PDB file of C-alpha atoms and ligand atoms in Angstrom:
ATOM      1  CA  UNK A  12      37.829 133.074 119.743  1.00 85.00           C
ATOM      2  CA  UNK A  13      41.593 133.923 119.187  1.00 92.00           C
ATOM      3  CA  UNK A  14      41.820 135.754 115.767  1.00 95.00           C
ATOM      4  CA  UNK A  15      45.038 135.128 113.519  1.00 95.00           C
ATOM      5  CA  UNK A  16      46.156 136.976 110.606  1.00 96.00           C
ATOM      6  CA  UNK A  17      47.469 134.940 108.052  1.00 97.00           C
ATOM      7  CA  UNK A  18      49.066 135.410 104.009  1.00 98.00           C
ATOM      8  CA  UNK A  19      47.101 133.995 101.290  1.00 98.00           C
ATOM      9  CA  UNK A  20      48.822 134.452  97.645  1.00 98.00           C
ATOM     10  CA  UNK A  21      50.467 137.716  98.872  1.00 97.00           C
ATOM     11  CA  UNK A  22      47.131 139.040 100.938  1.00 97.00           C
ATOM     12  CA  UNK A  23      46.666 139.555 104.520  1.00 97.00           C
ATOM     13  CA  UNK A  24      43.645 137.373 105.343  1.00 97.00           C
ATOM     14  CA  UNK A  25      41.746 137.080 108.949  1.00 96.00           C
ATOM     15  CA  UNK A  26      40.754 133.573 110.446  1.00 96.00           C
ATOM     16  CA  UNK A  27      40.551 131.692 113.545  1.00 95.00           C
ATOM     17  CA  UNK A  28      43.162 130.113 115.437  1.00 91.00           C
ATOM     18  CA  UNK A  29      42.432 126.257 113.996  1.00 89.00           C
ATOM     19  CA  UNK A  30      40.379 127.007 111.536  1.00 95.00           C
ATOM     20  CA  UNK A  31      41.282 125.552 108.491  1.00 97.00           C
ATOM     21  CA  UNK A  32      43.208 127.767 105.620  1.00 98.00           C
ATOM     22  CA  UNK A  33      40.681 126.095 102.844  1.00 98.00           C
ATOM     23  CA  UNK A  34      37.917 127.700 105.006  1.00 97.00           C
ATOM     24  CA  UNK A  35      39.572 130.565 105.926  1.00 98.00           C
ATOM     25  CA  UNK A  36      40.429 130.898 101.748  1.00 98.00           C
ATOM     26  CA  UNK A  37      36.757 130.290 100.899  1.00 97.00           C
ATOM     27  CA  UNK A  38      35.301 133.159 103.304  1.00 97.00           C
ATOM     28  CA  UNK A  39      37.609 135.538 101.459  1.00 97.00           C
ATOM     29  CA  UNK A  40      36.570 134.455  97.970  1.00 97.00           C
ATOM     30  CA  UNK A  41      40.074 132.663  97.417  1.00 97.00           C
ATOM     31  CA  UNK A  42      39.166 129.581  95.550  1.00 97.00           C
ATOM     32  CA  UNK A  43      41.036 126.003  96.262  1.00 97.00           C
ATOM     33  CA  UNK A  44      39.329 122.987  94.701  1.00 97.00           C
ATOM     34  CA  UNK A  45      38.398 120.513  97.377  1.00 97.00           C
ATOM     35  CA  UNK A  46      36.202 117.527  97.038  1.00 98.00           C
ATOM     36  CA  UNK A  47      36.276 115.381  99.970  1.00 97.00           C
ATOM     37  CA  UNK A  48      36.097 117.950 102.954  1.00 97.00           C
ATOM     38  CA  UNK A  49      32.719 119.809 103.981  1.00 96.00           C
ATOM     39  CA  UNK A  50      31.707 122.534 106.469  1.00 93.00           C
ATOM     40  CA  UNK A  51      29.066 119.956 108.733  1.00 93.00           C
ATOM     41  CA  UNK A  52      31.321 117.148 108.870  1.00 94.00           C
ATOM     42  CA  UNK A  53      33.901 117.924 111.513  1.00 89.00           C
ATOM     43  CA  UNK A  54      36.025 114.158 110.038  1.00 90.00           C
ATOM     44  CA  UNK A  55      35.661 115.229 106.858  1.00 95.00           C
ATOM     45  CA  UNK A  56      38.942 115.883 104.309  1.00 95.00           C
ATOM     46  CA  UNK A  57      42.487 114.602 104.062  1.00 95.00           C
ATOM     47  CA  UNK A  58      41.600 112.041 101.557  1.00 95.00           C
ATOM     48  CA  UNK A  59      41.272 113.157  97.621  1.00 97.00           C
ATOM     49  CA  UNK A  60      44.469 115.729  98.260  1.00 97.00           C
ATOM     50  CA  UNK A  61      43.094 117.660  95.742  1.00 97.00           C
ATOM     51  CA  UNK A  62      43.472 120.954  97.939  1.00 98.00           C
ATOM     52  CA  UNK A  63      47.002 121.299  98.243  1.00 98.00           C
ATOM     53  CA  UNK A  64      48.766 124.074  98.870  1.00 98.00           C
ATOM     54  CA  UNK A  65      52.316 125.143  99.701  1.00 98.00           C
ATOM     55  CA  UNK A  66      52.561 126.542 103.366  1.00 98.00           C
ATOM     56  CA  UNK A  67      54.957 128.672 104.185  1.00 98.00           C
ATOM     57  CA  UNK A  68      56.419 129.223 107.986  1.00 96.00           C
ATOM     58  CA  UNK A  69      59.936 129.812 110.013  1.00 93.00           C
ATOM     59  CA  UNK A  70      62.058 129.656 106.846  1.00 95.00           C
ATOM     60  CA  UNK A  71      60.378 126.198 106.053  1.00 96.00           C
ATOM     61  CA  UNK A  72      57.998 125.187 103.062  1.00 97.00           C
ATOM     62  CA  UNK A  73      55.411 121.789 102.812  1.00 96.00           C
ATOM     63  CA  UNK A  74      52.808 120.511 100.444  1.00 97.00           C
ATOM     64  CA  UNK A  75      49.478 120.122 103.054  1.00 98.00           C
ATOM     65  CA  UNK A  76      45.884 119.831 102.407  1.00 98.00           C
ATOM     66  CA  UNK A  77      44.667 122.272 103.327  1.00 98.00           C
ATOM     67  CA  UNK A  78      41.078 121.464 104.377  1.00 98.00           C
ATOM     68  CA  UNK A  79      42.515 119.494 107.346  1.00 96.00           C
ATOM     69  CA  UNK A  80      46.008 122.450 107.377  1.00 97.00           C
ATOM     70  CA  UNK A  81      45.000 125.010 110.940  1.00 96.00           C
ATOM     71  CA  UNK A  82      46.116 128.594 110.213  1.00 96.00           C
ATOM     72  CA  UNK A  83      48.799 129.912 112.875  1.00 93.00           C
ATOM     73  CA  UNK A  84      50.174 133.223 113.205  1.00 92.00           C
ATOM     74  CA  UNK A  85      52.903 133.857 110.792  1.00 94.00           C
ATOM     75  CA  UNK A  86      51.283 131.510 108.132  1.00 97.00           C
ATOM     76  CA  UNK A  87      51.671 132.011 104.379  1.00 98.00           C
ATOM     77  CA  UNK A  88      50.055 130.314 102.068  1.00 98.00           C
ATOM     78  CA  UNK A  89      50.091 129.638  98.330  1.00 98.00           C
ATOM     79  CA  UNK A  90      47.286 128.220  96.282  1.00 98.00           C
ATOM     80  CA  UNK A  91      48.815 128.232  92.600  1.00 95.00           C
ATOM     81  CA  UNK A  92      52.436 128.245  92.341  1.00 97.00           C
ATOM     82  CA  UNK A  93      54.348 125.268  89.746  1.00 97.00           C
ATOM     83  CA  UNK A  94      54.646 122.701  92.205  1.00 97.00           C
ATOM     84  CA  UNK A  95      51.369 122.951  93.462  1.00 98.00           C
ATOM     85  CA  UNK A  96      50.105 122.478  90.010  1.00 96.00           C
ATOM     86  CA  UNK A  97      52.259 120.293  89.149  1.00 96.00           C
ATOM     87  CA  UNK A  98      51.259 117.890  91.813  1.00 96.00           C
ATOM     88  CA  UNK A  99      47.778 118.781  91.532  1.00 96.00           C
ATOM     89  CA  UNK A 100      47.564 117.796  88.519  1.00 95.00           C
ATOM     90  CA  UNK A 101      49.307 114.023  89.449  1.00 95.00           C
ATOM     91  CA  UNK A 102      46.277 113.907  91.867  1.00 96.00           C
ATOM     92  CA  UNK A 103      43.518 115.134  88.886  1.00 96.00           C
ATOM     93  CA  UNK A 104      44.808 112.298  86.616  1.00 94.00           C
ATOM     94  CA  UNK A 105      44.902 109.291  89.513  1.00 93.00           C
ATOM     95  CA  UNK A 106      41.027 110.385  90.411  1.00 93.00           C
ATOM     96  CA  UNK A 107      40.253 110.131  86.280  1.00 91.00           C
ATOM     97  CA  UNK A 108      42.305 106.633  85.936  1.00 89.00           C
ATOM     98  CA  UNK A 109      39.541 105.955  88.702  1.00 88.00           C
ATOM     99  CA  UNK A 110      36.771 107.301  87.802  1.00 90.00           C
ATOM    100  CA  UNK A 111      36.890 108.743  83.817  1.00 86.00           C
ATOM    101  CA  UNK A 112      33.217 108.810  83.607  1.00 83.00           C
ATOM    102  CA  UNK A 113      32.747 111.481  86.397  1.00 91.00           C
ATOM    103  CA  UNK A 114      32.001 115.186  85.514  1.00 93.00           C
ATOM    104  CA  UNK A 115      33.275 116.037  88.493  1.00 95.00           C
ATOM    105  CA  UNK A 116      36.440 114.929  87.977  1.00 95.00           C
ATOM    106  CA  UNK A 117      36.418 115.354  84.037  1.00 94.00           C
ATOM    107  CA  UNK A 118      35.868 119.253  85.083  1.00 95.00           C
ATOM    108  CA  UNK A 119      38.532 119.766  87.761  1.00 95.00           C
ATOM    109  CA  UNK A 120      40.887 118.123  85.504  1.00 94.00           C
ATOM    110  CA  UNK A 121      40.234 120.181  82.636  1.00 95.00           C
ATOM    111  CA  UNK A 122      40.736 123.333  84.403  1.00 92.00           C
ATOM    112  CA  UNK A 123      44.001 122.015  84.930  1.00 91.00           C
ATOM    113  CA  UNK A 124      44.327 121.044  81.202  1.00 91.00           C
ATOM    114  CA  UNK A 125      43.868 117.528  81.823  1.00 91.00           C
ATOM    115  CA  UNK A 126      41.517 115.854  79.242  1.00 87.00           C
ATOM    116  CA  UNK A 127      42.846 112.275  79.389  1.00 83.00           C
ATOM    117  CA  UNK A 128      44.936 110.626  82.482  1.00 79.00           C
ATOM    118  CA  UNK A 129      48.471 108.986  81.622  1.00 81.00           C
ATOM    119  CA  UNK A 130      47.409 106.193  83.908  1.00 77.00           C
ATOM    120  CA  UNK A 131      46.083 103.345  83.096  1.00 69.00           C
ATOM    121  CA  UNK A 132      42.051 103.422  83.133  1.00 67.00           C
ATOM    122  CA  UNK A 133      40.012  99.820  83.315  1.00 59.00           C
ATOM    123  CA  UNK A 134      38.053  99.635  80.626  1.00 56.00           C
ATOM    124  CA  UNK A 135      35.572  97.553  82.126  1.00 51.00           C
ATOM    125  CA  UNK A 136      32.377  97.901  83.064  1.00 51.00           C
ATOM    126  CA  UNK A 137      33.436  99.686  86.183  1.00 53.00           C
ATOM    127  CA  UNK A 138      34.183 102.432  84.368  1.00 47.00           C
ATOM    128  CA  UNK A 139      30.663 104.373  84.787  1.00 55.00           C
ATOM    129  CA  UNK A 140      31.888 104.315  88.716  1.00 78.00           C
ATOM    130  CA  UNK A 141      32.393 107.565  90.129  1.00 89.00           C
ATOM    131  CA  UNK A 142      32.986 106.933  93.666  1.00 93.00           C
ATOM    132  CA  UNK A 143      36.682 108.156  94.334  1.00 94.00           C
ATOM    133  CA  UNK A 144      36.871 106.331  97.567  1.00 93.00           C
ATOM    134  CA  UNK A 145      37.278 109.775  99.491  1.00 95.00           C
ATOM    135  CA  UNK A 146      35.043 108.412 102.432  1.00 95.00           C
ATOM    136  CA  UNK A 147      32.720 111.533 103.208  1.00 97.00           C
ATOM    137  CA  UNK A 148      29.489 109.261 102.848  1.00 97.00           C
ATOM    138  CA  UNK A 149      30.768 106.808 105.804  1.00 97.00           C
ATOM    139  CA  UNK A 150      31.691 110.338 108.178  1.00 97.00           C
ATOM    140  CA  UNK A 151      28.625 111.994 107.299  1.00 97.00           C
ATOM    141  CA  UNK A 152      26.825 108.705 108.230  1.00 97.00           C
ATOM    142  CA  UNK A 153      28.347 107.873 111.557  1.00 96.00           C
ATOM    143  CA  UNK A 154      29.316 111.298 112.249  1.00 95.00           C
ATOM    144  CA  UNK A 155      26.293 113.453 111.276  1.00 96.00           C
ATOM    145  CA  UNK A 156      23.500 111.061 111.567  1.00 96.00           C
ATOM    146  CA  UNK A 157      25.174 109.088 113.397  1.00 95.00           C
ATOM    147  CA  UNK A 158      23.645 105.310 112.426  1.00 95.00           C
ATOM    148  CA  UNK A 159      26.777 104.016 110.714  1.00 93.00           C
ATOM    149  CA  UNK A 160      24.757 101.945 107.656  1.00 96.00           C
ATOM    150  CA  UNK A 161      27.700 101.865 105.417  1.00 96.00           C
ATOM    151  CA  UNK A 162      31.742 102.029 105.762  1.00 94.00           C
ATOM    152  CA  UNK A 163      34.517 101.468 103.551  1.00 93.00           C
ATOM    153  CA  UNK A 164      34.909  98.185 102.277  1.00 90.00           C
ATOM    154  CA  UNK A 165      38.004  96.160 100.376  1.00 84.00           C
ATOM    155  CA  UNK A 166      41.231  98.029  99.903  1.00 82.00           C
ATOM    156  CA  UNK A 167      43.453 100.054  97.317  1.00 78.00           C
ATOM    157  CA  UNK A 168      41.578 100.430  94.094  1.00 76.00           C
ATOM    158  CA  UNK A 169      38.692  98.010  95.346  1.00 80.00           C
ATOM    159  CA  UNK A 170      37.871 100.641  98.469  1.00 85.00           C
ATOM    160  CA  UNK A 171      34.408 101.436  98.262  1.00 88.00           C
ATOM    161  CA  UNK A 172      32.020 102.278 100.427  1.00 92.00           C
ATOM    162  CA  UNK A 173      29.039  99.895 101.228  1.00 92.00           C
ATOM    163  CA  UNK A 174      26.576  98.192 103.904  1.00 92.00           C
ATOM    164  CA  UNK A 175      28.024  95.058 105.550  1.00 89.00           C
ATOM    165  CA  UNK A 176      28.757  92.211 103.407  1.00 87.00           C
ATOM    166  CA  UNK A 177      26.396  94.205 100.650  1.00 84.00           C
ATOM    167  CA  UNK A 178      24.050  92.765 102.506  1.00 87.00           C
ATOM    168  CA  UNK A 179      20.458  94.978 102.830  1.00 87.00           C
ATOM    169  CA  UNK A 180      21.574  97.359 106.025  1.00 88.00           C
ATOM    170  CA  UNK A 181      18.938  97.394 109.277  1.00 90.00           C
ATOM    171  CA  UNK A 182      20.925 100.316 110.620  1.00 94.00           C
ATOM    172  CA  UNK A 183      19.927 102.992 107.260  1.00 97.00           C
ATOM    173  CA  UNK A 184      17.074 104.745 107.713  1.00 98.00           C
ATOM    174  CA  UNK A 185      16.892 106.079 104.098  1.00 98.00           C
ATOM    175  CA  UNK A 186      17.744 109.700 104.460  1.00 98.00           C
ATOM    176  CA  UNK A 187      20.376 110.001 101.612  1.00 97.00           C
ATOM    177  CA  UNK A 188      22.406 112.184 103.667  1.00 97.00           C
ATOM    178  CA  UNK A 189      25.918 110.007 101.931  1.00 97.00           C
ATOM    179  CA  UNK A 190      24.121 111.064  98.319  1.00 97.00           C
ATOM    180  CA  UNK A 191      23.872 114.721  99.379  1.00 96.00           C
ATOM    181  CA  UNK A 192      27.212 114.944 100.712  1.00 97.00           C
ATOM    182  CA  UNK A 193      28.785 112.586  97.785  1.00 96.00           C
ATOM    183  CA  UNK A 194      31.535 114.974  96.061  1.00 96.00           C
ATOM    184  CA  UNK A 195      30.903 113.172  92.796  1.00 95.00           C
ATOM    185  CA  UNK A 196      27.645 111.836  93.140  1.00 94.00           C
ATOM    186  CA  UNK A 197      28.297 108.294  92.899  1.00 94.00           C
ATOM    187  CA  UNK A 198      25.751 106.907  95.374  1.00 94.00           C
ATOM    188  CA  UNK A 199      22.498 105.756  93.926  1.00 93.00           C
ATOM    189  CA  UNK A 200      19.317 106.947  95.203  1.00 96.00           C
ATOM    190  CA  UNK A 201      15.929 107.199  94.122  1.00 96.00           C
ATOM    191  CA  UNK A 202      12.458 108.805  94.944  1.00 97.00           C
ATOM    192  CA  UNK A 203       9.603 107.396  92.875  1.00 96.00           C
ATOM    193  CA  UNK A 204       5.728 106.803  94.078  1.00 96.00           C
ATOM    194  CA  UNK A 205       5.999 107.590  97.639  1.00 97.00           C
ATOM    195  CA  UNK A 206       9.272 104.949  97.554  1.00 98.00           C
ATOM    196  CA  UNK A 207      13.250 105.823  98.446  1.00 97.00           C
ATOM    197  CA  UNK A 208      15.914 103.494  97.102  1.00 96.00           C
ATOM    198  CA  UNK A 209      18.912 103.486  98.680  1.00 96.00           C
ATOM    199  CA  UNK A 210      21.856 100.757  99.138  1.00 94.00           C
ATOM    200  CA  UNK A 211      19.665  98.020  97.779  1.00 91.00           C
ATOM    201  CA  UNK A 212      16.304  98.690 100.214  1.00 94.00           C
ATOM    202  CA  UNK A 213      12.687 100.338  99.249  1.00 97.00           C
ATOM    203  CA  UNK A 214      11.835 103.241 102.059  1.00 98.00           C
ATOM    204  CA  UNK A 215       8.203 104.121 102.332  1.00 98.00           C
ATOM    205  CA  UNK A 216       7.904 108.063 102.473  1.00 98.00           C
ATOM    206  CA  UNK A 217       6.078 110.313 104.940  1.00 97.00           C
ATOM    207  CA  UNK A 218       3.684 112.543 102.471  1.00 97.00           C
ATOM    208  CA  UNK A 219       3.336 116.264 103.593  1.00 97.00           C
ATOM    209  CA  UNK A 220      -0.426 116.558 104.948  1.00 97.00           C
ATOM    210  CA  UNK A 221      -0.744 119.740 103.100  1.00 96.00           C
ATOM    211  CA  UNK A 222       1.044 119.725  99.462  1.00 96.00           C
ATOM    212  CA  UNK A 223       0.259 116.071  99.344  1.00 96.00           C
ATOM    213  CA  UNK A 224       4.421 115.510  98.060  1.00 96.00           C
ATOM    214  CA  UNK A 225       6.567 112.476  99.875  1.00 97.00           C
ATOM    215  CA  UNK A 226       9.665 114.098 101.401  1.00 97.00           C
ATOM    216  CA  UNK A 227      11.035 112.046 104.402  1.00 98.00           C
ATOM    217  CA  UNK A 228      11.536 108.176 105.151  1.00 98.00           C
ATOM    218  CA  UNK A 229       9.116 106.948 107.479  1.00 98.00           C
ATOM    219  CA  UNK A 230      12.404 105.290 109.075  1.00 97.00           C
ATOM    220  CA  UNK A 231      14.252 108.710 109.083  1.00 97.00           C
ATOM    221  CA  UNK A 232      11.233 110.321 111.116  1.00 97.00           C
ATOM    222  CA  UNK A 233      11.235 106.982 113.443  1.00 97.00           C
ATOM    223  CA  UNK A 234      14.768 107.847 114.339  1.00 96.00           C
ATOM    224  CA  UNK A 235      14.663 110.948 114.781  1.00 96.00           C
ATOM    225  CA  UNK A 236      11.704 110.883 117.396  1.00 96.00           C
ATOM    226  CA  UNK A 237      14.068 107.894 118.948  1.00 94.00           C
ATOM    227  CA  UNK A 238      16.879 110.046 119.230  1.00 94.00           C
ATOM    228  CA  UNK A 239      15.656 113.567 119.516  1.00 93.00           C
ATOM    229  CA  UNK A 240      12.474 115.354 121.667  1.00 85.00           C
ATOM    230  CA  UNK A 241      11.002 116.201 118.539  1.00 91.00           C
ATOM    231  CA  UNK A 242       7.109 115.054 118.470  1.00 95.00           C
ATOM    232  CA  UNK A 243       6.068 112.660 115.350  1.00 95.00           C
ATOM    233  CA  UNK A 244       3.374 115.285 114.731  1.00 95.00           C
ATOM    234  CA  UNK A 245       6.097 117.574 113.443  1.00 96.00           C
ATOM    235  CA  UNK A 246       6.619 115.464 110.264  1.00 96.00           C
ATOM    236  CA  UNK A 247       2.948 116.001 109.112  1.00 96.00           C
ATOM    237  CA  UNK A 248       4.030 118.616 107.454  1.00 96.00           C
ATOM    238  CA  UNK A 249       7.013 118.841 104.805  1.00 96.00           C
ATOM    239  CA  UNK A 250      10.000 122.402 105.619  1.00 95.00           C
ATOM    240  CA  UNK A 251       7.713 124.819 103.201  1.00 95.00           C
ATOM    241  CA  UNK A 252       4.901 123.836 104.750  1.00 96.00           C
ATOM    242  CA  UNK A 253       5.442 124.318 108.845  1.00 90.00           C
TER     243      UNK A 253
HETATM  244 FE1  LIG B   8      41.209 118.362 101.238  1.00 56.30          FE
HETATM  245 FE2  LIG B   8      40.044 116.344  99.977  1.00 56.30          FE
HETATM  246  S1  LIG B   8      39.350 118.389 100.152  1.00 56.30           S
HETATM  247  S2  LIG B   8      41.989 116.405 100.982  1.00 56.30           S
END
């Protein structure tokens, strides 16, 4: 692995060669706010452009994201100058017009001093929505578990991700891996009784043989002995209990 020394806000930082400068920022304690990118989902980022930052290289500078931006030699980057701000905060106040009822969102955007958007904000009852349409749920579906249940449906401000038609999906198998990865978690889903509700369907859950507590999908554990060499008789018991 080729090593490449890079500037972050003035400080000589080490990465690798294509790593990204929002990871290469994060394992040196350099914060950039990011929302639609993460570590296990190689697809993931691009989207929210809430990570901008100015890059700096051969006399040139450009606004990139920079969860998706490689580091090269001779790279410098900045994370909090005016423009970047400035623009930053453009992107805060779009995501609230979206989505005002989101923490999330309300949080970043008050770091920024943002407490209401200039936009204009619906005032229906879509407002308690707080899916920014970033698209991590569909990746970490296909990509990660890789049973593409859901994708991005309708377009502009209607994008939202959903089963086909919004229609009860064959393909889930219940294991809320789109709700764990969801930046603003705006995908519903629900563990009562031994029962998972996910996208509109009931999952029956696997109970641990030893603690007694449900803790995986009966159709999560069918797939995974489909797909993997794992035995069934590995899901008897729940991860503190093996
Ligand atoms: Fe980089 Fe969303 S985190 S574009």
């Amino acid at each position: 692995m080729e090593k490449v020394k890079i500037v972050i806000n003035g400080k000589e930082v080490e990465g690798i060669k294509d790593q990204s400068v929002l990871e290469v920022a994060r394992e040196h304690g350099i914060y950039i706010p990011a929302l639609c990118y993460h570590p296990e989902v190689p697809s993931s980022g691009g989207s929210c452009r809430v990570c901008l930052v100015e890059a700096h290289q051969n006399g040139w500078m450009r606004l990139v994201t920079s969860c998706n931006y490689p580091v090269r030699k001779g790279l410098e980057v900045k994370t909090d100058t005016d423009l970047v701000r400035r623009i930053r905060k453009g992107v805060l106040e779009l995501l609230l017009a979206r989505v005002p009822d989101s923490d999330v969102i309300r949080d970043l955007a008050r770091k920024d001093g943002i407490e209401e958007p200039r936009f204009f904000t619906d005032e229906g009852e879509d407002n308690r929505y707080k899916c920014i349409a970033c698209g991590l749920c569909t990746q970490v579906c296909e990509d990660v578990v890789g049973v593409n249940a859901i994708s991005m449906l309708s377009r502009s401000s209607d994008k939202t991700p959903g089963t086909p038609y919004h229609k009860d999906s064959q393909a889930c198998i219940g294991c809320g891996a789109c709700a764990y990865a969801c930046p603003t978690s705006a995908i519903s889903m629900k563990d009562t009784d031994g029962i998972r509700t996910i996208w509109g369907r009931e999952f029956s859950m696997v109970s641990c043989s030893v603690c007694g507590k449900p803790y995986i999908p009966e159709a999560q554990v069918d797939w995974i002995v489909k797909t993997t060499h794992k035995e069934r008789s590995f899901f008897e018991r729940c991860p503190d209990h093996r």
